[in-house]
Short mmCIF file of C-alpha atoms in Angstrom, two decimals:
data_model
loop_
_atom_site.label_atom_id
_atom_site.label_comp_id
_atom_site.label_asym_id
_atom_site.label_seq_id
_atom_site.Cartn_x
_atom_site.Cartn_y
_atom_site.Cartn_z
CA GLY A 691 4.81 -40.39 -24.60
CA GLN A 692 3.40 -37.87 -21.63
CA ASN A 693 5.50 -35.30 -20.06
CA ILE A 694 4.56 -32.18 -18.01
CA ASP A 695 6.86 -29.35 -17.22
CA GLN A 696 6.63 -26.65 -14.61
CA PRO A 697 8.98 -24.30 -12.72
CA THR A 698 10.74 -25.65 -9.65
CA GLU A 699 10.55 -22.58 -7.57
CA MET A 700 8.98 -19.23 -7.94
CA THR A 701 9.21 -16.09 -5.26
CA ALA A 702 6.54 -13.12 -5.14
CA THR A 703 5.63 -10.57 -2.78
CA GLU A 704 2.60 -10.30 -0.62
CA GLY A 705 -0.09 -8.55 -2.37
CA ALA A 706 1.32 -8.98 -5.79
CA ILE A 707 0.39 -11.36 -8.81
CA VAL A 708 2.14 -14.32 -9.84
CA GLN A 709 1.68 -16.81 -12.74
CA ILE A 710 2.47 -20.19 -12.54
CA ASN A 711 3.15 -21.90 -16.12
CA CYS A 712 2.58 -25.48 -16.92
CA THR A 713 3.27 -27.24 -20.33
CA TYR A 714 2.25 -30.88 -21.31
CA GLN A 715 2.64 -33.26 -24.02
CA THR A 716 0.05 -35.94 -24.07
CA SER A 717 -1.52 -38.53 -26.80
CA GLY A 718 -4.82 -38.24 -24.89
CA PHE A 719 -6.25 -35.23 -23.16
CA ASN A 720 -9.42 -35.05 -20.51
CA GLY A 721 -8.60 -31.92 -18.78
CA LEU A 722 -6.14 -30.03 -17.03
CA PHE A 723 -5.92 -29.85 -13.03
CA TRP A 724 -4.20 -27.57 -10.40
CA TYR A 725 -3.72 -28.38 -6.88
CA GLN A 726 -2.25 -26.64 -4.07
CA GLN A 727 -0.07 -28.76 -1.40
CA HIS A 728 1.04 -26.92 1.85
CA ALA A 729 4.36 -28.77 3.28
CA GLY A 730 3.12 -31.78 5.16
CA GLU A 731 -0.24 -32.05 4.22
CA ALA A 732 -2.24 -33.53 1.22
CA PRO A 733 -3.26 -31.87 -2.10
CA THR A 734 -5.99 -29.93 -2.12
CA PHE A 735 -8.12 -29.15 -5.61
CA LEU A 736 -7.99 -25.92 -6.86
CA SER A 737 -9.17 -25.85 -10.72
CA TYR A 738 -10.03 -28.11 -13.65
CA ASN A 739 -10.00 -26.85 -17.30
CA VAL A 740 -10.90 -29.00 -20.37
CA LEU A 741 -12.08 -26.37 -22.63
CA ASP A 742 -9.62 -23.46 -24.02
CA GLY A 743 -9.76 -20.36 -22.06
CA LEU A 744 -9.72 -18.69 -18.39
CA GLU A 745 -11.51 -20.08 -15.60
CA GLU A 746 -11.87 -17.63 -12.54
CA LYS A 747 -12.32 -18.51 -9.17
CA GLY A 748 -11.83 -15.73 -6.47
CA ARG A 749 -8.23 -14.82 -6.16
CA PHE A 750 -7.15 -17.82 -8.37
CA SER A 751 -7.76 -18.11 -12.18
CA SER A 752 -6.53 -21.01 -14.38
CA PHE A 753 -5.84 -20.87 -18.25
CA LEU A 754 -5.70 -23.59 -20.64
CA SER A 755 -4.77 -23.70 -24.45
CA ARG A 756 -5.17 -26.99 -25.62
CA SER A 757 -3.41 -26.49 -29.10
CA LYS A 758 -0.32 -25.13 -27.19
CA GLY A 759 -0.19 -27.58 -24.65
CA TYR A 760 -0.29 -25.03 -21.83
CA SER A 761 -1.77 -23.88 -18.79
CA TYR A 762 -1.15 -21.17 -16.31
CA LEU A 763 -2.38 -20.62 -12.71
CA LEU A 764 -2.74 -16.87 -11.75
CA LEU A 765 -2.76 -15.78 -7.97
CA LYS A 766 -3.80 -12.50 -7.13
CA GLU A 767 -3.44 -10.36 -3.98
CA LEU A 768 -0.89 -12.82 -2.84
CA GLN A 769 -1.17 -13.56 1.02
CA MET A 770 1.49 -15.18 3.36
CA LYS A 771 -0.76 -18.41 3.38
CA ASP A 772 -0.55 -18.86 -0.39
CA SER A 773 2.85 -20.12 0.25
CA ALA A 774 2.79 -23.95 -1.13
CA SER A 775 3.64 -26.08 -3.70
CA TYR A 776 1.36 -25.79 -6.92
CA LEU A 777 0.87 -29.15 -8.74
CA CYS A 778 -0.16 -28.99 -12.42
CA ALA A 779 -1.51 -32.64 -13.66
CA HIS A 780 -3.33 -33.48 -16.99
CA MET A 781 -5.76 -36.20 -17.19
CA ASP A 782 -4.96 -38.85 -19.96
CA SER A 783 -7.32 -40.76 -22.07
CA ASN A 784 -7.54 -43.45 -19.54
CA TYR A 785 -8.66 -40.75 -16.88
CA GLN A 786 -5.66 -41.22 -15.08
CA LEU A 787 -3.62 -37.96 -13.52
CA ILE A 788 -0.24 -37.20 -14.73
CA TRP A 789 1.39 -34.93 -12.46
CA GLY A 790 3.94 -32.40 -12.90
CA ALA A 791 6.91 -31.97 -10.11
CA GLY A 792 5.31 -29.13 -8.62
CA THR A 793 6.19 -25.54 -8.28
CA LYS A 794 7.02 -24.25 -4.90
CA LEU A 795 5.85 -20.66 -4.37
CA ILE A 796 7.51 -18.58 -1.64
CA ILE A 797 5.83 -15.38 -0.50
CA LYS A 798 7.82 -12.77 0.94
CA PRO A 799 6.38 -9.74 3.03
CA SER B 1113 -16.65 -33.71 -2.59
CA ALA B 1114 -15.45 -36.45 -0.44
CA VAL B 1115 -14.28 -36.82 3.13
CA ILE B 1116 -11.26 -39.58 3.43
CA SER B 1117 -9.64 -40.81 6.25
CA GLN B 1118 -6.19 -42.62 6.38
CA LYS B 1119 -4.94 -44.86 9.39
CA PRO B 1120 -2.37 -44.62 10.49
CA SER B 1121 -1.31 -41.03 9.91
CA ARG B 1122 2.29 -41.83 10.48
CA ASP B 1123 4.30 -45.10 11.52
CA ILE B 1124 8.21 -45.99 12.16
CA CYS B 1125 8.69 -49.48 11.15
CA GLN B 1126 11.64 -52.05 11.12
CA ARG B 1127 13.25 -53.21 8.20
CA GLY B 1128 11.65 -56.59 6.87
CA THR B 1129 8.01 -55.78 8.13
CA SER B 1130 4.83 -54.95 6.49
CA LEU B 1131 2.49 -52.08 7.08
CA THR B 1132 -1.12 -51.81 6.13
CA ILE B 1133 -2.54 -48.54 5.54
CA GLN B 1134 -6.21 -47.96 5.49
CA CYS B 1135 -8.37 -45.48 3.48
CA GLN B 1136 -12.04 -44.86 4.38
CA VAL B 1137 -14.32 -42.63 2.24
CA ASP B 1138 -17.80 -41.20 3.47
CA SER B 1139 -19.40 -41.81 0.38
CA GLN B 1140 -19.26 -44.66 -2.31
CA VAL B 1141 -16.88 -43.79 -4.96
CA THR B 1142 -16.11 -45.75 -8.18
CA MET B 1143 -12.40 -44.65 -8.31
CA MET B 1144 -9.55 -44.94 -5.60
CA PHE B 1145 -6.12 -44.61 -6.04
CA TRP B 1146 -2.88 -45.14 -4.19
CA TYR B 1147 -0.02 -42.74 -4.51
CA ARG B 1148 3.32 -42.29 -3.03
CA GLN B 1149 5.21 -38.96 -2.50
CA GLN B 1150 8.95 -38.87 -1.45
CA PRO B 1151 9.86 -35.93 0.48
CA GLY B 1152 10.04 -32.89 -2.01
CA GLN B 1153 8.69 -34.90 -4.92
CA SER B 1154 5.53 -34.84 -6.85
CA LEU B 1155 2.94 -37.64 -6.85
CA THR B 1156 3.66 -41.20 -7.96
CA LEU B 1157 0.77 -43.36 -8.83
CA ILE B 1158 1.12 -46.94 -7.33
CA ALA B 1159 -2.01 -48.45 -8.62
CA THR B 1160 -5.71 -48.09 -9.11
CA ALA B 1161 -7.93 -49.95 -6.79
CA ASN B 1162 -10.87 -51.57 -8.50
CA GLN B 1163 -13.72 -52.80 -6.35
CA GLY B 1164 -14.57 -56.45 -7.06
CA SER B 1165 -11.22 -57.14 -9.11
CA GLU B 1166 -7.59 -56.77 -8.67
CA ALA B 1167 -5.84 -53.49 -8.41
CA THR B 1168 -4.07 -52.20 -11.61
CA TYR B 1169 -0.47 -51.49 -10.97
CA GLU B 1170 1.75 -48.81 -12.60
CA SER B 1171 4.80 -49.70 -13.95
CA GLY B 1172 7.62 -50.22 -11.43
CA PHE B 1173 5.13 -51.21 -8.81
CA VAL B 1174 4.10 -55.04 -8.46
CA ILE B 1175 1.30 -56.96 -6.20
CA ASP B 1176 3.70 -58.86 -4.07
CA LYS B 1177 5.39 -55.80 -2.92
CA PHE B 1178 2.28 -53.40 -2.60
CA PRO B 1179 -1.09 -55.78 -2.01
CA ILE B 1180 -4.17 -53.78 -2.24
CA SER B 1181 -7.59 -54.72 -1.15
CA ARG B 1182 -11.13 -52.88 -2.08
CA PRO B 1183 -13.88 -55.04 -0.43
CA ASN B 1184 -16.31 -52.25 -1.10
CA LEU B 1185 -17.08 -48.89 -2.45
CA THR B 1186 -15.92 -46.94 0.65
CA PHE B 1187 -12.72 -48.70 1.76
CA SER B 1188 -9.60 -49.93 0.71
CA THR B 1189 -6.06 -50.87 2.18
CA LEU B 1190 -2.38 -50.68 0.98
CA THR B 1191 -0.05 -52.82 2.11
CA VAL B 1192 3.79 -52.13 1.97
CA SER B 1193 5.42 -55.51 2.20
CA ASN B 1194 9.18 -56.41 3.28
CA MET B 1195 9.94 -53.03 4.09
CA SER B 1196 13.47 -51.29 3.21
CA PRO B 1197 14.65 -47.80 3.86
CA GLU B 1198 13.75 -46.80 0.56
CA ASP B 1199 10.01 -47.29 1.16
CA SER B 1200 10.30 -44.29 3.45
CA SER B 1201 7.62 -42.03 2.18
CA ILE B 1202 4.20 -40.36 2.40
CA TYR B 1203 1.43 -42.78 1.19
CA LEU B 1204 -1.66 -41.00 -0.04
CA CYS B 1205 -5.06 -42.46 -1.21
CA SER B 1206 -7.37 -40.54 -3.46
CA VAL B 1207 -10.84 -40.89 -4.83
CA GLY B 1208 -12.05 -40.01 -8.32
CA ILE B 1209 -15.50 -37.96 -8.71
CA VAL B 1210 -16.46 -38.94 -12.41
CA GLU B 1211 -17.79 -35.42 -12.87
CA PRO B 1212 -15.76 -33.22 -13.41
CA TYR B 1213 -13.23 -35.86 -12.77
CA GLU B 1214 -11.61 -34.19 -9.47
CA GLN B 1215 -9.58 -36.18 -7.25
CA TYR B 1216 -9.69 -35.64 -3.53
CA PHE B 1217 -6.81 -36.80 -1.29
CA GLY B 1218 -6.66 -38.34 2.24
CA PRO B 1219 -4.35 -36.83 4.78
CA GLY B 1220 -1.53 -39.22 3.79
CA THR B 1221 0.46 -41.73 5.69
CA ARG B 1222 3.99 -40.92 6.69
CA LEU B 1223 6.13 -44.07 6.80
CA THR B 1224 9.77 -44.24 7.99
CA VAL B 1225 11.70 -47.27 7.63
CA THR B 1226 14.50 -48.06 9.92
#
């Protein structure tokens, strides 16, 4: 079957670094996605990994290990506006996104 | 990327009625999807809207309850039929860009059924 897990909630301090982990199980794989969703808003695309390794995009980086079924989203120099839910999703063999439940990130001053 | 608009942005409807949600994209796209998101929950795919053919529904969703139209490559509608309070949710349309398979979301329609 297909399954995807990520922590429900995390708390971090403004200016710090936080890593949000995601593990998945799938019979077919076409990439791993991270989306950001502020309360009451639609999800917005953050990153896409299809090969192993780290993809860096400004303050955000995403890592993938296909053999381990594991990804993480790394957020540096945290800002208050980074308080949001972060959704991990993998794309299956039918090119459909299978979504995790999301990690609510709370940033404290 | 793609710019997606949805109408209405929110509505309050009575039990037993139907609501049609429109999704408009600013460019032609092959893949369009309809999702539901309950408060505090993740996204649940309702169906894939296929241009020129019937939509493909996920387990737990049926055409009689959620009829979908896709008359062209820039527009789709989702109807929530015979609504009950359990249908209260945010309904999101999204479009898929083939390379690198990104999905972009509309702003959502917040539906409350009383």
